Amino acid sequence: MFHIYCPHCAEYREEEEFHAAGQAHIARPLDPEACSDKEWGEYMFFRKNPRGIHHELWVHAAGCRKFFNITRDTQSYEIKEVYKIGEKPSVVAE
Amino acid sequence: MSDLNVMTAAEMAATKAAVMDQVPGPEIQGQSPLHHADLDSLAKVGPKQGGVHLREHKLLGHLTLRLNPENDDQLAAAERVLGVALPLQPLTSVESGSYSVRWMSPDEWLILVPGLEAFDVESKFRDEMGGHYSLVNSSGGSTVLELSGPDVVELLKRCTSIDLHPKLFPVGKVVSTVFAKSSAIIRRTGEHSFELVIRRSFSDYIWLWLQETSREFGLVVKA
């Protein structure tokens, strides 16, 4: 079980209150009409699956219902950092 | 991006159109989600001694207010209506007379008012507040249980993973969390008393759950 710090509630809560919502920082193409099928397909369906540092989007589903980002090590499961939407992560893969 | 907090007169007028008095006339009797449990009769015939006391605060007005916490005009308008400033600190609540306001998220508050005053409070908000905000009367969607007694913390420990130690969960703190696989908004109203806002559709389940879970302490239903 994760013990996750919610940056909006400003305290640690059990993992059962949260849902993972996949990879973070996926930018929607500014002009979808002009995208090739490959570009749009990669935006829609292709996700990273790194071994090590991974930036993820989580939602505090049973609490404040706000989304935020977690930087997590997929190998050790260690949560390196929690930061709000719009903030830049300070822990990044080398 | 356009400034959502500046509205034209036509837009302001439009926000007032949604107000509706949800309390029916005297010919229709209001029923709480736990009406079928007949807590009033249980309070008369049930046990008078026990470690956990339960009382339903039924048919209150539940108002969900959402606004931009950085908009001072809206915060001031809310204070004029409620008589108290919205709690901006996470997980806190305030009371003002018969009104109580809970922080739900950085831009959302749950306001409980006496059932018959919900329409008045809502109308006041529409008169006082401008700009981009949301006020929804969700009175029918939930009900309020008051749990108290010497064993109430022991009972809640069996229902939720929240740490209820007084240092971490002082009087006035409010959390929205998983409660007995369902969800609840838990607020501490005293050392041994808590208030639960629960979903209407889960109220029967939680009533059954609380009876089962409090069996070892003894459950006293109060009217």
Short mmCIF file of C-alpha atoms in Angstrom, two decimals:
data_model
loop_
_atom_site.label_atom_id
_atom_site.label_comp_id
_atom_site.label_asym_id
_atom_site.label_seq_id
_atom_site.Cartn_x
_atom_site.Cartn_y
_atom_site.Cartn_z
CA MET A 1 0.00 0.00 0.00
CA PHE A 2 1.14 3.50 -0.78
CA HIS A 3 0.93 6.25 1.79
CA ILE A 4 0.37 9.25 -0.47
CA TYR A 5 0.73 12.92 0.36
CA CYS A 6 -2.11 14.95 -1.19
CA PRO A 7 -0.76 18.43 -2.00
CA HIS A 8 -4.26 19.91 -1.78
CA CYS A 9 -5.34 18.34 1.53
CA ALA A 10 -1.76 18.78 2.77
CA GLU A 11 -1.58 15.43 4.54
CA TYR A 12 -0.83 11.77 3.98
CA ARG A 13 -3.70 9.41 3.15
CA GLU A 14 -4.03 5.73 2.35
CA GLU A 15 -3.79 4.58 -1.24
CA GLU A 16 -7.43 3.43 -1.26
CA GLU A 17 -8.51 7.09 -1.41
CA PHE A 18 -6.61 7.64 -4.68
CA HIS A 19 -6.79 6.50 -8.27
CA ALA A 20 -3.90 6.48 -10.69
CA ALA A 21 -4.75 8.20 -13.96
CA GLY A 22 -1.75 7.22 -16.06
CA GLN A 23 1.21 9.08 -17.42
CA ALA A 24 1.47 12.80 -16.63
CA HIS A 25 2.48 15.69 -18.86
CA ILE A 26 0.82 14.47 -22.06
CA ALA A 27 0.37 17.57 -24.17
CA ARG A 28 -2.67 17.61 -26.44
CA PRO A 29 -1.68 18.63 -29.98
CA LEU A 30 -2.55 22.30 -30.43
CA ASP A 31 -4.14 21.70 -33.81
CA PRO A 32 -5.71 18.21 -33.86
CA GLU A 33 -7.09 18.73 -37.38
CA ALA A 34 -3.57 19.12 -38.71
CA CYS A 35 -2.23 15.98 -37.01
CA SER A 36 -1.23 12.98 -39.03
CA ASP A 37 -2.79 9.67 -37.95
CA LYS A 38 0.57 8.71 -36.49
CA GLU A 39 0.84 11.84 -34.35
CA TRP A 40 -2.75 11.57 -33.13
CA GLY A 41 -2.40 7.85 -32.47
CA GLU A 42 0.72 8.43 -30.41
CA TYR A 43 -1.02 11.15 -28.41
CA MET A 44 -4.07 8.97 -27.80
CA PHE A 45 -2.65 5.55 -27.19
CA PHE A 46 1.10 5.37 -26.77
CA ARG A 47 2.48 5.67 -23.25
CA LYS A 48 5.87 5.34 -21.66
CA ASN A 49 6.67 2.27 -19.63
CA PRO A 50 9.99 3.19 -18.07
CA ARG A 51 12.06 1.23 -15.62
CA GLY A 52 12.84 3.84 -13.00
CA ILE A 53 11.55 7.40 -12.69
CA HIS A 54 8.00 7.86 -13.98
CA HIS A 55 5.74 10.93 -13.76
CA GLU A 56 2.15 9.94 -13.10
CA LEU A 57 -1.18 11.66 -12.78
CA TRP A 58 -3.20 10.73 -9.69
CA VAL A 59 -6.56 11.85 -8.36
CA HIS A 60 -7.60 12.06 -4.72
CA ALA A 61 -10.87 10.34 -5.59
CA ALA A 62 -12.38 9.88 -2.14
CA GLY A 63 -10.96 13.11 -0.71
CA CYS A 64 -10.72 16.49 -2.38
CA ARG A 65 -11.18 14.99 -5.87
CA LYS A 66 -8.30 17.04 -7.26
CA PHE A 67 -5.68 15.78 -9.70
CA PHE A 68 -1.97 16.09 -8.99
CA ASN A 69 1.30 14.54 -10.14
CA ILE A 70 3.51 11.95 -8.53
CA THR A 71 7.07 11.08 -9.51
CA ARG A 72 7.53 7.42 -8.73
CA ASP A 73 10.28 4.87 -9.20
CA THR A 74 8.65 1.96 -11.01
CA GLN A 75 11.36 -0.40 -9.82
CA SER A 76 11.37 0.32 -6.08
CA TYR A 77 7.83 1.84 -6.00
CA GLU A 78 9.30 4.71 -4.01
CA ILE A 79 7.40 7.97 -4.37
CA LYS A 80 10.09 10.56 -5.06
CA GLU A 81 7.96 13.67 -5.21
CA VAL A 82 4.38 14.97 -5.25
CA TYR A 83 3.58 18.20 -7.07
CA LYS A 84 0.52 20.06 -8.28
CA ILE A 85 -0.70 20.32 -11.84
CA GLY A 86 1.19 23.10 -13.60
CA GLU A 87 4.30 22.73 -11.45
CA LYS A 88 7.57 21.38 -12.79
CA PRO A 89 8.97 18.19 -11.26
CA SER A 90 12.32 18.61 -9.54
CA VAL A 91 13.13 14.89 -9.72
CA VAL A 92 13.56 13.75 -13.32
CA ALA A 93 15.18 10.76 -15.00
CA GLU A 94 18.76 11.32 -16.05
CA MET B 1 -8.04 33.19 -21.47
CA SER B 2 -10.94 35.50 -20.66
CA ASP B 3 -11.48 36.62 -17.10
CA LEU B 4 -14.17 34.35 -15.71
CA ASN B 5 -14.82 36.68 -12.81
CA VAL B 6 -16.10 39.54 -14.94
CA MET B 7 -19.63 39.07 -16.19
CA THR B 8 -22.08 41.17 -18.15
CA ALA B 9 -25.43 42.15 -16.64
CA ALA B 10 -27.19 39.57 -18.83
CA GLU B 11 -24.91 36.80 -17.58
CA MET B 12 -25.43 37.90 -13.98
CA ALA B 13 -29.20 37.73 -14.44
CA ALA B 14 -28.88 34.28 -15.96
CA THR B 15 -27.21 32.90 -12.85
CA LYS B 16 -30.30 33.78 -10.82
CA ALA B 17 -32.62 31.71 -13.00
CA ALA B 18 -31.66 28.38 -11.47
CA VAL B 19 -32.95 29.04 -7.96
CA MET B 20 -35.75 26.68 -7.01
CA ASP B 21 -37.29 26.00 -3.64
CA GLN B 22 -36.83 22.26 -3.25
CA VAL B 23 -38.86 21.98 -0.07
CA PRO B 24 -42.35 20.80 -0.99
CA GLY B 25 -45.51 22.26 0.47
CA PRO B 26 -47.10 20.97 3.70
CA GLU B 27 -49.22 18.44 1.76
CA ILE B 28 -46.10 16.38 1.01
CA GLN B 29 -44.24 14.94 3.98
CA GLY B 30 -40.46 15.05 3.66
CA GLN B 31 -38.73 11.74 4.31
CA SER B 32 -35.10 11.22 5.16
CA PRO B 33 -33.12 8.41 3.45
CA LEU B 34 -33.39 6.51 6.75
CA HIS B 35 -37.14 6.95 7.07
CA HIS B 36 -37.69 3.20 6.73
CA ALA B 37 -35.38 2.49 9.68
CA ASP B 38 -37.80 4.41 11.94
CA LEU B 39 -35.08 5.71 14.24
CA ASP B 40 -37.63 7.64 16.34
CA SER B 41 -39.34 4.42 17.45
CA LEU B 42 -36.01 2.69 18.00
CA ALA B 43 -34.99 5.57 20.22
CA LYS B 44 -38.04 4.95 22.41
CA VAL B 45 -37.87 1.17 22.70
CA GLY B 46 -34.15 0.50 22.15
CA PRO B 47 -31.35 0.29 24.73
CA LYS B 48 -30.57 3.41 26.73
CA GLN B 49 -27.01 2.40 27.71
CA GLY B 50 -24.17 1.80 25.31
CA GLY B 51 -20.79 2.92 24.06
CA VAL B 52 -21.99 4.51 20.84
CA HIS B 53 -24.85 6.95 20.41
CA LEU B 54 -26.37 7.62 17.00
CA ARG B 55 -28.68 10.40 15.96
CA GLU B 56 -29.79 11.37 12.50
CA HIS B 57 -29.96 15.06 11.63
CA LYS B 58 -32.45 14.66 8.86
CA LEU B 59 -33.72 16.96 6.14
CA LEU B 60 -30.99 19.57 6.49
CA GLY B 61 -30.17 21.88 3.59
CA HIS B 62 -26.92 20.81 1.91
CA LEU B 63 -25.37 23.45 -0.33
CA THR B 64 -22.22 22.84 -2.35
CA LEU B 65 -20.44 26.10 -3.09
CA ARG B 66 -17.59 26.35 -5.57
CA LEU B 67 -15.73 29.55 -6.29
CA ASN B 68 -12.28 30.91 -6.91
CA PRO B 69 -10.59 31.25 -3.49
CA GLU B 70 -8.38 34.01 -4.89
CA ASN B 71 -11.39 36.18 -5.71
CA ASP B 72 -11.75 38.50 -2.70
CA ASP B 73 -15.14 39.83 -3.86
CA GLN B 74 -16.64 36.37 -3.85
CA LEU B 75 -15.10 35.50 -0.48
CA ALA B 76 -16.57 38.72 0.94
CA ALA B 77 -19.98 37.93 -0.56
CA ALA B 78 -19.92 34.46 1.00
CA GLU B 79 -19.05 35.99 4.35
CA ARG B 80 -21.97 38.43 4.06
CA VAL B 81 -24.41 35.57 3.43
CA LEU B 82 -23.07 33.13 6.01
CA GLY B 83 -21.95 35.56 8.69
CA VAL B 84 -18.57 33.88 8.77
CA ALA B 85 -15.63 33.66 6.37
CA LEU B 86 -15.20 30.49 4.32
CA PRO B 87 -12.50 28.27 5.82
CA LEU B 88 -9.55 28.45 3.42
CA GLN B 89 -7.25 26.16 5.38
CA PRO B 90 -7.47 22.57 4.11
CA LEU B 91 -9.60 20.15 6.18
CA THR B 92 -11.11 22.80 8.44
CA SER B 93 -14.67 23.85 9.17
CA VAL B 94 -16.45 26.79 10.77
CA GLU B 95 -19.83 27.28 12.37
CA SER B 96 -22.00 30.35 12.46
CA GLY B 97 -25.23 29.97 14.39
CA SER B 98 -27.19 27.19 12.72
CA TYR B 99 -24.93 27.23 9.64
CA SER B 100 -21.80 25.11 9.29
CA VAL B 101 -19.25 25.27 6.50
CA ARG B 102 -16.81 22.50 5.60
CA TRP B 103 -13.70 22.80 3.42
CA MET B 104 -14.05 20.07 0.80
CA SER B 105 -11.34 20.99 -1.69
CA PRO B 106 -9.37 24.17 -2.46
CA ASP B 107 -12.33 25.64 -4.34
CA GLU B 108 -15.28 23.78 -2.83
CA TRP B 109 -17.23 24.02 0.43
CA LEU B 110 -20.17 22.09 1.84
CA ILE B 111 -22.60 24.28 3.75
CA LEU B 112 -25.25 22.76 6.00
CA VAL B 113 -28.21 24.92 6.97
CA PRO B 114 -31.60 24.14 8.54
CA GLY B 115 -33.74 22.50 5.86
CA LEU B 116 -36.33 25.24 5.67
CA GLU B 117 -33.66 27.95 5.27
CA ALA B 118 -31.85 26.40 2.30
CA PHE B 119 -33.89 28.35 -0.25
CA ASP B 120 -33.33 31.65 1.56
CA VAL B 121 -29.58 31.10 1.82
CA GLU B 122 -29.40 30.11 -1.83
CA SER B 123 -31.36 33.19 -2.89
CA LYS B 124 -29.07 35.40 -0.80
CA PHE B 125 -26.04 33.94 -2.52
CA ARG B 126 -27.57 34.72 -5.91
CA ASP B 127 -28.20 38.30 -4.81
CA GLU B 128 -24.83 38.89 -3.19
CA MET B 129 -22.37 37.04 -5.36
CA GLY B 130 -21.25 37.86 -8.87
CA GLY B 131 -18.86 36.30 -11.29
CA HIS B 132 -18.15 32.70 -12.07
CA TYR B 133 -19.21 30.41 -9.24
CA SER B 134 -21.45 27.44 -8.60
CA LEU B 135 -23.97 26.83 -5.87
CA VAL B 136 -25.86 23.55 -5.92
CA ASN B 137 -28.54 22.46 -3.52
CA SER B 138 -27.77 18.79 -2.95
CA SER B 139 -29.99 18.36 0.11
CA GLY B 140 -31.73 15.28 -1.23
CA GLY B 141 -28.48 13.52 -2.02
CA SER B 142 -27.17 12.94 1.47
CA THR B 143 -28.04 12.80 5.12
CA VAL B 144 -26.20 13.55 8.35
CA LEU B 145 -25.48 11.14 11.19
CA GLU B 146 -24.15 12.21 14.56
CA LEU B 147 -22.06 9.57 16.30
CA SER B 148 -20.99 10.07 19.89
CA GLY B 149 -20.28 8.19 23.07
CA PRO B 150 -17.20 6.85 24.88
CA ASP B 151 -16.47 4.18 22.23
CA VAL B 152 -17.12 6.25 19.12
CA VAL B 153 -13.44 6.46 18.16
CA GLU B 154 -13.12 2.68 18.48
CA LEU B 155 -16.14 2.30 16.23
CA LEU B 156 -14.79 4.67 13.59
CA LYS B 157 -11.42 2.89 13.61
CA ARG B 158 -13.30 -0.15 12.32
CA CYS B 159 -14.80 1.88 9.49
CA THR B 160 -12.06 4.10 8.10
CA SER B 161 -8.30 4.30 7.76
CA ILE B 162 -8.14 7.94 8.89
CA ASP B 163 -6.03 8.55 12.00
CA LEU B 164 -8.44 9.87 14.64
CA HIS B 165 -5.91 10.73 17.34
CA PRO B 166 -6.87 14.16 18.78
CA LYS B 167 -3.43 15.53 17.80
CA LEU B 168 -4.01 14.71 14.14
CA PHE B 169 -7.78 15.01 14.14
CA PRO B 170 -8.74 17.95 16.37
CA VAL B 171 -12.26 19.25 16.90
CA GLY B 172 -13.45 21.01 13.76
CA LYS B 173 -11.34 19.01 11.35
CA VAL B 174 -13.23 17.60 8.39
CA VAL B 175 -12.15 14.89 5.97
CA SER B 176 -13.79 13.27 3.02
CA THR B 177 -12.72 9.67 2.92
CA VAL B 178 -13.49 6.02 2.39
CA PHE B 179 -15.91 4.86 5.07
CA ALA B 180 -16.87 1.20 5.29
CA LYS B 181 -16.12 0.76 1.56
CA SER B 182 -18.53 3.61 0.91
CA SER B 183 -17.65 7.26 1.38
CA ALA B 184 -18.37 9.83 4.06
CA ILE B 185 -17.46 13.32 5.10
CA ILE B 186 -16.32 13.03 8.71
CA ARG B 187 -16.11 16.01 11.01
CA ARG B 188 -15.08 16.01 14.65
CA THR B 189 -17.55 18.01 16.71
CA GLY B 190 -16.17 17.08 20.14
CA GLU B 191 -13.70 14.79 21.84
CA HIS B 192 -16.18 11.93 21.60
CA SER B 193 -18.55 13.11 18.94
CA PHE B 194 -18.39 13.06 15.17
CA GLU B 195 -20.65 14.08 12.35
CA LEU B 196 -20.94 12.01 9.18
CA VAL B 197 -22.36 13.27 5.91
CA ILE B 198 -23.27 10.14 3.96
CA ARG B 199 -24.75 9.46 0.55
CA ARG B 200 -28.47 8.90 0.34
CA SER B 201 -28.03 5.71 -1.69
CA PHE B 202 -25.58 4.31 0.86
CA SER B 203 -27.48 5.38 3.97
CA ASP B 204 -29.25 2.05 4.48
CA TYR B 205 -25.99 0.15 3.98
CA ILE B 206 -24.18 2.39 6.45
CA TRP B 207 -27.02 2.09 8.95
CA LEU B 208 -26.73 -1.71 8.74
CA TRP B 209 -22.94 -1.47 8.91
CA LEU B 210 -23.04 0.74 12.01
CA GLN B 211 -25.45 -1.60 13.78
CA GLU B 212 -23.19 -4.56 13.06
CA THR B 213 -19.94 -2.79 13.89
CA SER B 214 -21.19 -1.20 17.11
CA ARG B 215 -22.59 -4.47 18.46
CA GLU B 216 -19.62 -4.99 20.81
CA PHE B 217 -20.02 -1.48 22.28
CA GLY B 218 -23.80 -1.26 22.38
CA LEU B 219 -25.66 1.14 20.13
CA VAL B 220 -28.03 3.73 21.54
CA VAL B 221 -30.30 5.36 18.96
CA LYS B 222 -31.38 8.84 19.88
CA ALA B 223 -34.26 10.77 18.42
#
